[in-house]
Tab-separated table of C-alpha atoms in Angstrom:
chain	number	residue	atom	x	y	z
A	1	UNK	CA	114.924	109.073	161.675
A	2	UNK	CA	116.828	106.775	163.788
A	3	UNK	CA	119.752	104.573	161.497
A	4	UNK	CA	121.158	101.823	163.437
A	5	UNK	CA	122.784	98.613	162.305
A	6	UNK	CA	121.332	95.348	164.380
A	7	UNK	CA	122.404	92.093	164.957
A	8	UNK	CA	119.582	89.833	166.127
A	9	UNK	CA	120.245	86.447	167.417
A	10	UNK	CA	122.705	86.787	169.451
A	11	UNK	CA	122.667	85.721	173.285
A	12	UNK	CA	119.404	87.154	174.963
A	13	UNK	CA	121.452	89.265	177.629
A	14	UNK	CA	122.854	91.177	174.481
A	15	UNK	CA	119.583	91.433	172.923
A	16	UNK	CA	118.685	92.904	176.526
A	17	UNK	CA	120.894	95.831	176.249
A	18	UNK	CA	120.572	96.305	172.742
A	19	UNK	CA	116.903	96.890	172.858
A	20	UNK	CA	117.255	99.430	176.308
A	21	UNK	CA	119.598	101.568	174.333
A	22	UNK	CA	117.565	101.559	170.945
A	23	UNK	CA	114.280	102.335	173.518
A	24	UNK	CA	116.381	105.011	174.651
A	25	UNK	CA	117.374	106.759	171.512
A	26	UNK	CA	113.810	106.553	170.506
A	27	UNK	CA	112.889	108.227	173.881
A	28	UNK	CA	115.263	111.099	173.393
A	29	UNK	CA	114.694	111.497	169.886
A	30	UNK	CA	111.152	111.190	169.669
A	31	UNK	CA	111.142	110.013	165.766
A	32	UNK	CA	108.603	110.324	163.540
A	33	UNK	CA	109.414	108.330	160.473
A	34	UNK	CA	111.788	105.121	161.666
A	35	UNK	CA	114.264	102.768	159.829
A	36	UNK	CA	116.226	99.974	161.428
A	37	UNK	CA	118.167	98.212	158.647
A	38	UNK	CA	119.848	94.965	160.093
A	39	UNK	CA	122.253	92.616	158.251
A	40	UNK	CA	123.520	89.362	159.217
A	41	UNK	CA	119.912	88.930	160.636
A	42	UNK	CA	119.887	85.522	162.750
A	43	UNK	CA	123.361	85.643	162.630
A	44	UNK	CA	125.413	82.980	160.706
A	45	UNK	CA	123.847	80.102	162.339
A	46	UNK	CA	120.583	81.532	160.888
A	47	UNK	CA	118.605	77.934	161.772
A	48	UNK	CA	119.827	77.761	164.985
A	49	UNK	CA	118.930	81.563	165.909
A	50	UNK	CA	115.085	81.941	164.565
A	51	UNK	CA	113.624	81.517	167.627
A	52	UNK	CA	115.933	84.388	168.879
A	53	UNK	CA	114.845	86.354	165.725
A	54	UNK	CA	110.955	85.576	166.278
A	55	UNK	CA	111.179	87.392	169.459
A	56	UNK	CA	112.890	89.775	168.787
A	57	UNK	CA	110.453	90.953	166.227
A	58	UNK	CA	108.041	90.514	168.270
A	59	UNK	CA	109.277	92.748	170.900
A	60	UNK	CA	109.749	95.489	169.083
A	61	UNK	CA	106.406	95.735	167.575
A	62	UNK	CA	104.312	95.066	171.132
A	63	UNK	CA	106.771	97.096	173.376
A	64	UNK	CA	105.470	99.681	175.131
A	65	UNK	CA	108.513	102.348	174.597
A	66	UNK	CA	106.721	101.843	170.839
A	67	UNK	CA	103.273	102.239	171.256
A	68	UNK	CA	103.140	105.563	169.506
A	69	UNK	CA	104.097	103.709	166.341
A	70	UNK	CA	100.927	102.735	164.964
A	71	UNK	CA	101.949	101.841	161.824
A	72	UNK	CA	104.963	99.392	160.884
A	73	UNK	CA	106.465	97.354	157.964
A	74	UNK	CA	109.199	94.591	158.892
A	75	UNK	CA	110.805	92.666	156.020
A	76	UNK	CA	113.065	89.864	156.790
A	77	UNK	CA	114.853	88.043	154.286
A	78	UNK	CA	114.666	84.301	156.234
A	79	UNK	CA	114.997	82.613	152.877
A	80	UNK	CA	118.116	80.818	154.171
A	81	UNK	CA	117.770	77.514	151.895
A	82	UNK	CA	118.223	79.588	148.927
A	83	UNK	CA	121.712	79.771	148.096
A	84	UNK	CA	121.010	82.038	144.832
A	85	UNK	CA	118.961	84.420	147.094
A	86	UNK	CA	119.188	84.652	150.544
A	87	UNK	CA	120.885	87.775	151.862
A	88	UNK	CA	120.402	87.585	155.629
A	89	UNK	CA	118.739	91.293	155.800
A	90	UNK	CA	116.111	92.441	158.027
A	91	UNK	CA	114.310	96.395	157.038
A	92	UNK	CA	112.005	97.813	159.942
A	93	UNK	CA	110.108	100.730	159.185
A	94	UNK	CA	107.789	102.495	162.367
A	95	UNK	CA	105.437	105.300	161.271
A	96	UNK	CA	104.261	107.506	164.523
A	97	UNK	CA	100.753	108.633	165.210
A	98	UNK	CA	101.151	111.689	164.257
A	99	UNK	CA	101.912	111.367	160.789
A	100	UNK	CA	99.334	111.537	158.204
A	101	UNK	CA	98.853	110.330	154.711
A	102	UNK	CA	102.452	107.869	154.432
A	103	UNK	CA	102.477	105.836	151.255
A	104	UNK	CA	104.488	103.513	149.909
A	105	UNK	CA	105.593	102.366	146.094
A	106	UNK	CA	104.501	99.257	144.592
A	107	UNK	CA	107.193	98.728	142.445
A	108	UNK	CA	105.256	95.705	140.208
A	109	UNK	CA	102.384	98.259	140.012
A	110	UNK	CA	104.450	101.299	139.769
A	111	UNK	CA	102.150	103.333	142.251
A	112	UNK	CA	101.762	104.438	145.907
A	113	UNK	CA	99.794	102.773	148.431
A	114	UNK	CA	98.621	104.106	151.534
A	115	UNK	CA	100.077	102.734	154.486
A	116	UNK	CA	97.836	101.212	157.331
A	117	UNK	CA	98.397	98.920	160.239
A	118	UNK	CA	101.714	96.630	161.005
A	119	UNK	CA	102.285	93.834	158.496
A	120	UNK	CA	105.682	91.423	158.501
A	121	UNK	CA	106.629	89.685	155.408
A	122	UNK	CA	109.441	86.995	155.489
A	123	UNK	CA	110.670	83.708	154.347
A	124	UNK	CA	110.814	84.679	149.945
A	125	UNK	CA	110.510	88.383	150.098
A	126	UNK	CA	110.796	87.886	146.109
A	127	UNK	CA	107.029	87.946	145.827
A	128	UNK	CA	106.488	91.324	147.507
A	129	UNK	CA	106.307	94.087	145.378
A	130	UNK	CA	106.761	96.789	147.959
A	131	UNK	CA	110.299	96.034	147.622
A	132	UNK	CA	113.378	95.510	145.542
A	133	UNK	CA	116.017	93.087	146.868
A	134	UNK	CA	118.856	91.213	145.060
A	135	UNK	CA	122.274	89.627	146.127
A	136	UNK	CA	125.253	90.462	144.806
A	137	UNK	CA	126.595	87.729	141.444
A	138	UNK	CA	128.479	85.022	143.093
A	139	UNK	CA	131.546	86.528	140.709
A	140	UNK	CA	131.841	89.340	143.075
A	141	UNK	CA	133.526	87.401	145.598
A	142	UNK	CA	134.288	83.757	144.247
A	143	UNK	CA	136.739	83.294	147.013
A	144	UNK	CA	133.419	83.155	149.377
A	145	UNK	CA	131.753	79.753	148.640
A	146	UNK	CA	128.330	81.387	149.787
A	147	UNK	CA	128.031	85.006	150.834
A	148	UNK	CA	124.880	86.707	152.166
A	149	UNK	CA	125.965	90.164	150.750
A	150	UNK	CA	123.043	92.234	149.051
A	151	UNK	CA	120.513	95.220	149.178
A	152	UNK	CA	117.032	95.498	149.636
A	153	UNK	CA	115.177	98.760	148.584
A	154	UNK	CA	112.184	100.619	149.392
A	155	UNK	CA	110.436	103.781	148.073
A	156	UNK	CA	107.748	106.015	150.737
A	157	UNK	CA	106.745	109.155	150.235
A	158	UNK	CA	106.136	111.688	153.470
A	159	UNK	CA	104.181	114.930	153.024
A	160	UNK	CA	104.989	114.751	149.183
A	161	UNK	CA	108.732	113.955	149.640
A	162	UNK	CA	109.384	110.745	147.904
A	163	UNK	CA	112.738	108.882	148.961
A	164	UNK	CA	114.251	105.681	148.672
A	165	UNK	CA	115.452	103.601	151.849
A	166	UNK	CA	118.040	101.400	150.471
A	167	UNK	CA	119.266	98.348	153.621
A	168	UNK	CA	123.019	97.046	152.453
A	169	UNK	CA	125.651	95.130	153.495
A	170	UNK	CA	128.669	94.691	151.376
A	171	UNK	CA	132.249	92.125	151.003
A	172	UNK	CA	134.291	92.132	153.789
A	173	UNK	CA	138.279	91.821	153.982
A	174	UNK	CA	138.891	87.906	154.244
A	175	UNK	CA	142.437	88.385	155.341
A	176	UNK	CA	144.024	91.065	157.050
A	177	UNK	CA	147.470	89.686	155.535
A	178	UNK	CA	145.864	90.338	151.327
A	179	UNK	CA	144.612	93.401	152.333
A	180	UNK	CA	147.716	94.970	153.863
A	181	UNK	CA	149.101	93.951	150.155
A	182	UNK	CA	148.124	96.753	148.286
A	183	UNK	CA	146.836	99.791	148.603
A	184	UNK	CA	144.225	100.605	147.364
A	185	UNK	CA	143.346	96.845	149.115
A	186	UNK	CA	141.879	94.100	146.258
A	187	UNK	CA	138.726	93.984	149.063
A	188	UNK	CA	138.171	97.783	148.344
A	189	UNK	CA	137.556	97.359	144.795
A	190	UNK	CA	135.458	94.430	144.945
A	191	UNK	CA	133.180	96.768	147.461
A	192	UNK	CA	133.227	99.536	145.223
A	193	UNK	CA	132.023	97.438	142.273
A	194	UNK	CA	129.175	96.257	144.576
A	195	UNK	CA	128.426	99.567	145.514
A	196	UNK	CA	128.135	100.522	141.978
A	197	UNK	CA	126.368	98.549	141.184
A	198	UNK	CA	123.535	99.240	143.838
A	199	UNK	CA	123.205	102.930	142.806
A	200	UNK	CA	123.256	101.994	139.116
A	201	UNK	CA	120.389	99.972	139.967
A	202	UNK	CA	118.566	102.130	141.906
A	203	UNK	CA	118.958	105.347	139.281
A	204	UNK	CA	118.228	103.408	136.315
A	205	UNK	CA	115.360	104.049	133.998
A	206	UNK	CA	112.349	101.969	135.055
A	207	UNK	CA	111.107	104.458	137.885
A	208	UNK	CA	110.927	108.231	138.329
A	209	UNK	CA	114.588	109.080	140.397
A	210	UNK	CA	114.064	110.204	143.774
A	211	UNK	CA	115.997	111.059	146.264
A	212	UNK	CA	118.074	108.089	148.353
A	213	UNK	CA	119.243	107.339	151.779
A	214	UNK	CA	121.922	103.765	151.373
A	215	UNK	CA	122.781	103.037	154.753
A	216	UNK	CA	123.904	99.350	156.171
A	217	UNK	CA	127.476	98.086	156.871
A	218	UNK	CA	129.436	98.731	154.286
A	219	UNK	CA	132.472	96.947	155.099
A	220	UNK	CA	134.431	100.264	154.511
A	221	UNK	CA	137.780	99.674	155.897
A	222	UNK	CA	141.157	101.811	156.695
A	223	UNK	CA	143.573	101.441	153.565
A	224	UNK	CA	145.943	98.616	155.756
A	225	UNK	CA	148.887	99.482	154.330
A	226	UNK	CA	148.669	103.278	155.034
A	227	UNK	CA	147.621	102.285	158.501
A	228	UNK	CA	150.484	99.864	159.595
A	229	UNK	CA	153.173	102.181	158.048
A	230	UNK	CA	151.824	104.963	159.960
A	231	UNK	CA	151.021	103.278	163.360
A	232	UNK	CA	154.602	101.466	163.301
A	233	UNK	CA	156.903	104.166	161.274
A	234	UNK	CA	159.341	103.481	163.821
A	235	UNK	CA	159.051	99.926	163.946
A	236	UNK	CA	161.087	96.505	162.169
A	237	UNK	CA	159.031	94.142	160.316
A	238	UNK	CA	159.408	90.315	161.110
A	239	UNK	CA	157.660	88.116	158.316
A	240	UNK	CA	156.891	84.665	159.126
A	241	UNK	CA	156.270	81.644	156.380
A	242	UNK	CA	154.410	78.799	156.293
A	243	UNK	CA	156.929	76.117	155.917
A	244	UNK	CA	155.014	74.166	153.560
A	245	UNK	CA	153.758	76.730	151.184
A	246	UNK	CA	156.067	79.263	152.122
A	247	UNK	CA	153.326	81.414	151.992
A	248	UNK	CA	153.387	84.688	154.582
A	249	UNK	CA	151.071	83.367	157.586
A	250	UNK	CA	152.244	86.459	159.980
A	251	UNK	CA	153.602	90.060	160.140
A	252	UNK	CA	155.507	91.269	163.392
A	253	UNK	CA	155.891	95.036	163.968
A	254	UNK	CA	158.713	95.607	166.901
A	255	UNK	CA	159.669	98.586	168.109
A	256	UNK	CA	163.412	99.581	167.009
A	257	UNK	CA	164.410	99.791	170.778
A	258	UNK	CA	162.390	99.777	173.915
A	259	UNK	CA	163.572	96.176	174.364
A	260	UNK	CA	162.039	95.430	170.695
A	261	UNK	CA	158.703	95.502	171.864
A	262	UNK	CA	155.756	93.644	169.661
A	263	UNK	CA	154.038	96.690	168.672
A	264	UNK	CA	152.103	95.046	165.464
A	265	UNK	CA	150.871	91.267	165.112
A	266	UNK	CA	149.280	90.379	161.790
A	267	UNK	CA	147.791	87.648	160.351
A	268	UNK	CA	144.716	86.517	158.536
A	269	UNK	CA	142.117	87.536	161.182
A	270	UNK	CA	144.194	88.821	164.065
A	271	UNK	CA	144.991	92.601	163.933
A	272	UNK	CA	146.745	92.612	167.515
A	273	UNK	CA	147.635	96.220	168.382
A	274	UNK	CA	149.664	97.398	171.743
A	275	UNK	CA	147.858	100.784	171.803
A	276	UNK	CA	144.301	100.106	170.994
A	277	UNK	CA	143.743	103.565	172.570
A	278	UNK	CA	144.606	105.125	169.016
A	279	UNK	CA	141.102	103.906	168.093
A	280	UNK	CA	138.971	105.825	170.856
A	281	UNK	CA	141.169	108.814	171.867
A	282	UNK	CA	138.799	111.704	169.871
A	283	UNK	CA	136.560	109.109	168.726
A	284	UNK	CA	139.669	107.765	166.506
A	285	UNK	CA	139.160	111.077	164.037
A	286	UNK	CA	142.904	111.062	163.811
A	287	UNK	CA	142.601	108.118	161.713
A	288	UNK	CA	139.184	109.312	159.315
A	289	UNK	CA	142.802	110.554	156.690
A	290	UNK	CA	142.706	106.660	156.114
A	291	UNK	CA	139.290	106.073	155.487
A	292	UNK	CA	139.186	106.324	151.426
A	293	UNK	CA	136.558	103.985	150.304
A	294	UNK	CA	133.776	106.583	149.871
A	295	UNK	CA	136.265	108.917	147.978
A	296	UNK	CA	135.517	107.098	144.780
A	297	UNK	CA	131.877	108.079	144.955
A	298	UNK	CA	132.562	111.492	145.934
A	299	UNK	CA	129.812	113.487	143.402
A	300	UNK	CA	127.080	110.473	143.911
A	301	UNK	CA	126.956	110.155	147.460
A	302	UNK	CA	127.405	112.005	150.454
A	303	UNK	CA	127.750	111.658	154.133
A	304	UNK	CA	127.381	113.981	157.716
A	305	UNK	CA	130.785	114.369	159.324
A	306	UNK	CA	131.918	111.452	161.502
A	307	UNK	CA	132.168	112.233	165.138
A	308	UNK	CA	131.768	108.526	166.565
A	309	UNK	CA	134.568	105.922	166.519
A	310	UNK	CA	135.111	103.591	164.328
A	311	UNK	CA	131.893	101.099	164.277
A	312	UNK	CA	133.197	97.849	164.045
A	313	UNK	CA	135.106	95.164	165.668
A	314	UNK	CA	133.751	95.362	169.055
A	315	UNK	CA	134.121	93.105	171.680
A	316	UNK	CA	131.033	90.675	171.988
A	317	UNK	CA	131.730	90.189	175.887
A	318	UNK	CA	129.296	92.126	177.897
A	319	UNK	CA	131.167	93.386	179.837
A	320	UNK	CA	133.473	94.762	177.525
A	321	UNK	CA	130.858	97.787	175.661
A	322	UNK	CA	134.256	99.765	174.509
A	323	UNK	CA	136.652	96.784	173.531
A	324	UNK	CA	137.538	96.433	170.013
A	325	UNK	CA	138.523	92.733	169.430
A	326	UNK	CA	141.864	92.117	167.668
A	327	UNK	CA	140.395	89.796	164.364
A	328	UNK	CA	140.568	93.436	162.373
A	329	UNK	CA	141.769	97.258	162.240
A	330	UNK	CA	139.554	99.003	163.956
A	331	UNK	CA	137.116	100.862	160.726
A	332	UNK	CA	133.743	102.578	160.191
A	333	UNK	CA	131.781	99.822	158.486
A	334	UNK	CA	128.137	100.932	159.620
A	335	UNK	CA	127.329	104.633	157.708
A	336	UNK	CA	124.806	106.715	156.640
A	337	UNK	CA	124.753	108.001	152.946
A	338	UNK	CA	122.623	110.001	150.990
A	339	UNK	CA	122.718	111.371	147.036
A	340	UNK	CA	123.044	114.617	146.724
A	341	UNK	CA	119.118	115.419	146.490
A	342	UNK	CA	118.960	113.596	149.941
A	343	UNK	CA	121.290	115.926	151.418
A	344	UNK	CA	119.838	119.100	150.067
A	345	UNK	CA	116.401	117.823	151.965
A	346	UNK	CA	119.184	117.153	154.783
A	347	UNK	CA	120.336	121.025	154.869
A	348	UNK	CA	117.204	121.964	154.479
A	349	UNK	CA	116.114	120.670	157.835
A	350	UNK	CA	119.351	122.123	159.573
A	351	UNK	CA	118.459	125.559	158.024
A	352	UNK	CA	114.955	125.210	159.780
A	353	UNK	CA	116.441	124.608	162.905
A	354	UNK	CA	115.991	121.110	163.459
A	355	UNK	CA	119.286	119.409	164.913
A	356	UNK	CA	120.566	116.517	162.901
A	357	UNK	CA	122.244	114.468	164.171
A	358	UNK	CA	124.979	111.353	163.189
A	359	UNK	CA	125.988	109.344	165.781
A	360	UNK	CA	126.044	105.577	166.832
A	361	UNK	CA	124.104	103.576	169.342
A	362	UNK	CA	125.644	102.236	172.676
A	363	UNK	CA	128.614	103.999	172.996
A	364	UNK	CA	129.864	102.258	176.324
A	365	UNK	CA	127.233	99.139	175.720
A	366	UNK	CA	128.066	95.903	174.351
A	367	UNK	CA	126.246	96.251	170.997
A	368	UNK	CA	127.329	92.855	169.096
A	369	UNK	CA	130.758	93.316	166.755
A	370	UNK	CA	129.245	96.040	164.945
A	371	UNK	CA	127.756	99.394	166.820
């Protein structure tokens, strides 16, 4: 099963790369059952980028490195006009040759259906009943005037093993400045209500439980204020106010000698680090202690070991595949997760000798922000 996050829309010499290295990992892998959850899908000029979108739907289906797929499903929330439901996510699901009897739940009928041939469904996906989608209450987040944040569920069953796909994106941090506030940060709880929220929904009494796979961007971030005091412990703080509002517009870290060296700059969206190294050296696993988010969850859901580096803010210049921009800290926003069913069936694999494996796509590849 290959788990990627996507970003479609974006220039065509990105989409270019992003498809060779997806084409590859199929290649190597050799997948029989294949998800592809994307969020953001179009990007946030969503009108502007359909045409980008179209094709590169349209790709992926007809390509040749995917001709053993015979069967597909492709959802894609395009819905944009609708403020109450759009959610910007896109679920791709590839079914090889070789796999026999795949079904999928109706959840309006409450029963499997056999799946044959490639179908898309877009625009309203509220109609289709071989899915679940809903976007989180504007209440979550009232500080964003329209977000796109949601989940869209799907139930198959494989050789008798029934499982739920679940595509998500969650809240992100608005300001690096409120999050460095508190710790835990006020953006970590309102993702841990979302998140919630989805498994309530998708445990709750109106189908049989099954096992589930949630995997998306998840917005996860470093606890900021752990981070800073750690990555400047030697450093003096500088704060900077508007002079207006008198409101904090900017943090400066400086080392205590070495000429006072800018070490730290922080503001709303610039996380400006002198040793972005930190982030890569041993795929940034010195820095996983910070990473608390899924601790909450800790007897409901479940993850492989990390051994990539952090997933998200890469550069979105070409020719910089390993460049973290310096809008955020550095985090692992794009995971896998599983309940604790989902991991047994997980274990179960590894104990038969198949190699599982958890990685990300593109390592030294521009990717988009997110790999």
């Amino acid at each position: 099963m290959a788990l990627p996050r996507a970003a479609a829309g974006q220039p065509e010499n990105l989409q270019k790369n992003w498809l060779r290295e997806f084409y590859q990992i199929v290649h190597t892998h050799r997948p029989h059952f294949m998800a592809l959850h994307c969020q953001e899908f179009g990007g946030k000029n969503y009108e502007a980028s359909m045409s980008h979108v179209d094709k590169f739907v349209k790709e992926l289906l007809s390509s040749d490195a995917m001709k053993e797929y015979n069967r597909a499903r492709v959802y894609l929330d395009e819905n944009y006009k609708s403020q109450e439901h759009f959610t910007a996510l896109g679920s791709f699901y590839f079914l090889h040759e070789s796999l026999k009897n795949i079904y999928q739940f109706d959840f309006k009928a409450k029963k499997y259906k056999k799946v044959t041939g490639k179908e898309i469904y877009s625009d309203t996906l509220e109609s289709t009943p071989m899915l679940e989608k809903e976007k989180f209450p504007q209440d979550y987040f009232p500080e964003c005037k329209w977000s796109r944040k949601g989940f869209v569920r799907t139930r198959w069953c494989v050789a008798d093993c029934a499982f739920d796909l679940v595509n998500i994106h969650l809240f992100h941090d608005a300001s690096n400045l409120v999050a460095w506030e508190t710790s835990p940060s006020v953006y970590s709880g309102i993702r841990h209500k979302a998140l919630g929220y989805v498994l309530d929904r998708i445990i709750d009494q109106r189908f049989e439980k099954v096992s589930y796979f949630v995997f998306g961007d998840f917005n996860f971030r470093l606890d900021s204020k752990s981070v800073v005091e750690t990555l400047c412990t030697k450093a003096t703080m500088q704060t900077v106010r508007a002079a207006d509002t008198n409101e904090v517009v900017k943090l400066i870290f400086r080392e205590s000698d070495n000429d006072r060296k800018v070490m730290l700059q922080l503001e709303k969206k610039l996380f400006d680090y002198s040793h972005q190294e930190v982030f890569r050296d041993n795929n940034g696993t010195a820095l996983l202690e910070f990473d608390k988010e899924l601790s909450v969850f800790k007897d409901r859901l479940y993850e492989l070991d990390i051994s990539f580096p952090p997933s998200y803010p890469y550069s979105e210049d070409c020719s910089q595949g390993q460049q973290y921009m310096n809008t955020r800290c550095p985090a692992w926003c794009d995971r896998v997760l599983m309940s604790p069913s989902a991991k047994e069936l997980i274990l179960r694999s590894e104990s038969e000798e198949k190699v599982v494996t958890y990685d990300h796509i593109g390592p030294s590849v521009c990717m988009g922000d997110h790999k």
